[in-house]
XYZ file of C-alpha atoms in Angstrom:
74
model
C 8.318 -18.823 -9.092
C 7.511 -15.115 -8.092
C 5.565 -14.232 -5.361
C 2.740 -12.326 -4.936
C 2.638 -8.676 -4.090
C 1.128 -8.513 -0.832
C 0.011 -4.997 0.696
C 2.671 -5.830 4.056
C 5.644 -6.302 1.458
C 4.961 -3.182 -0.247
C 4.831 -1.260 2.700
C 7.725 -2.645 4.210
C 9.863 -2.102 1.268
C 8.272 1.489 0.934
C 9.179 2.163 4.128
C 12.650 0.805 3.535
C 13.284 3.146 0.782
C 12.103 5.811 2.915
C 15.042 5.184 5.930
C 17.539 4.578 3.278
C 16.609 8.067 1.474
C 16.079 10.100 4.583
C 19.457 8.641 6.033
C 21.436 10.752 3.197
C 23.767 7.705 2.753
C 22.136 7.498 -1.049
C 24.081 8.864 -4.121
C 21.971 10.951 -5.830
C 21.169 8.431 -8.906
C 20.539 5.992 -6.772
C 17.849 8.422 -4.529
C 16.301 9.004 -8.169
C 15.776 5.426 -8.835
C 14.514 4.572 -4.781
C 12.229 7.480 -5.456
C 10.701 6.356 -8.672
C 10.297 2.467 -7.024
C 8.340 4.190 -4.052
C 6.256 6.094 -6.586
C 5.351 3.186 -7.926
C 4.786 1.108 -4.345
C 2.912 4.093 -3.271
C 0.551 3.804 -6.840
C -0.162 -0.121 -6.277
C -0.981 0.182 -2.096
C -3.421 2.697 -2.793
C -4.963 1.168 -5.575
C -4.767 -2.199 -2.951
C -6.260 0.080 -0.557
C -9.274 1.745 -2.859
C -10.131 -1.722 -4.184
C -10.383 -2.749 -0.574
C -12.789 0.343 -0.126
C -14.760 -0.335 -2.451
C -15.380 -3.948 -1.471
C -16.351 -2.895 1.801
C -18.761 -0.007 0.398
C -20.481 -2.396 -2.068
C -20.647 -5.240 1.062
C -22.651 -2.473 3.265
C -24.501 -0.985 0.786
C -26.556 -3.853 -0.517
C -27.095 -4.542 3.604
C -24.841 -7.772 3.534
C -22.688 -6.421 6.428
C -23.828 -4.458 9.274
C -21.088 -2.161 10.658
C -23.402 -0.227 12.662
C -23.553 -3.412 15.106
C -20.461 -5.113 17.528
C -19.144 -8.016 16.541
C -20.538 -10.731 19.084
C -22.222 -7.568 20.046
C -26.443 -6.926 21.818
């Protein structure tokens, strides 16, 4: 069974591929394919991260959430 993509894995293993490319220790096909996996991380966290936007504009903008006011706050 595969598991979900989750927004923490995908930065993780972007990050990973990050240290292992910046440590130099990479032959250079294998920085070519590290590089085209952390395009593609980089193209599904934003679009996470957008879609989250989004969410959050829509939940404010028909006045279902007020962010103006403190949680538990006066």
């Amino acid at each position: 069974m595969e598991e979900k993509f989750t927004f923490e894995a995908g930065m993780e293993e972007l990050e990973g591929l990050v240290a292992r490319m910046e440590s130099g220790d990479m032959k250079l096909d294998e920085s070519f394919d590290a590089y085209r996996r952390g395009v593609v991380l980089y193209r599904a966290l934003k679009k996470m991260l957008d879609e989250g936007d989004a969410k959050i504009r829509a939940l404010t903008e028909t006045g279902e959430v007020d962010l103006t006011k403190e949680v538990g706050g006066e």
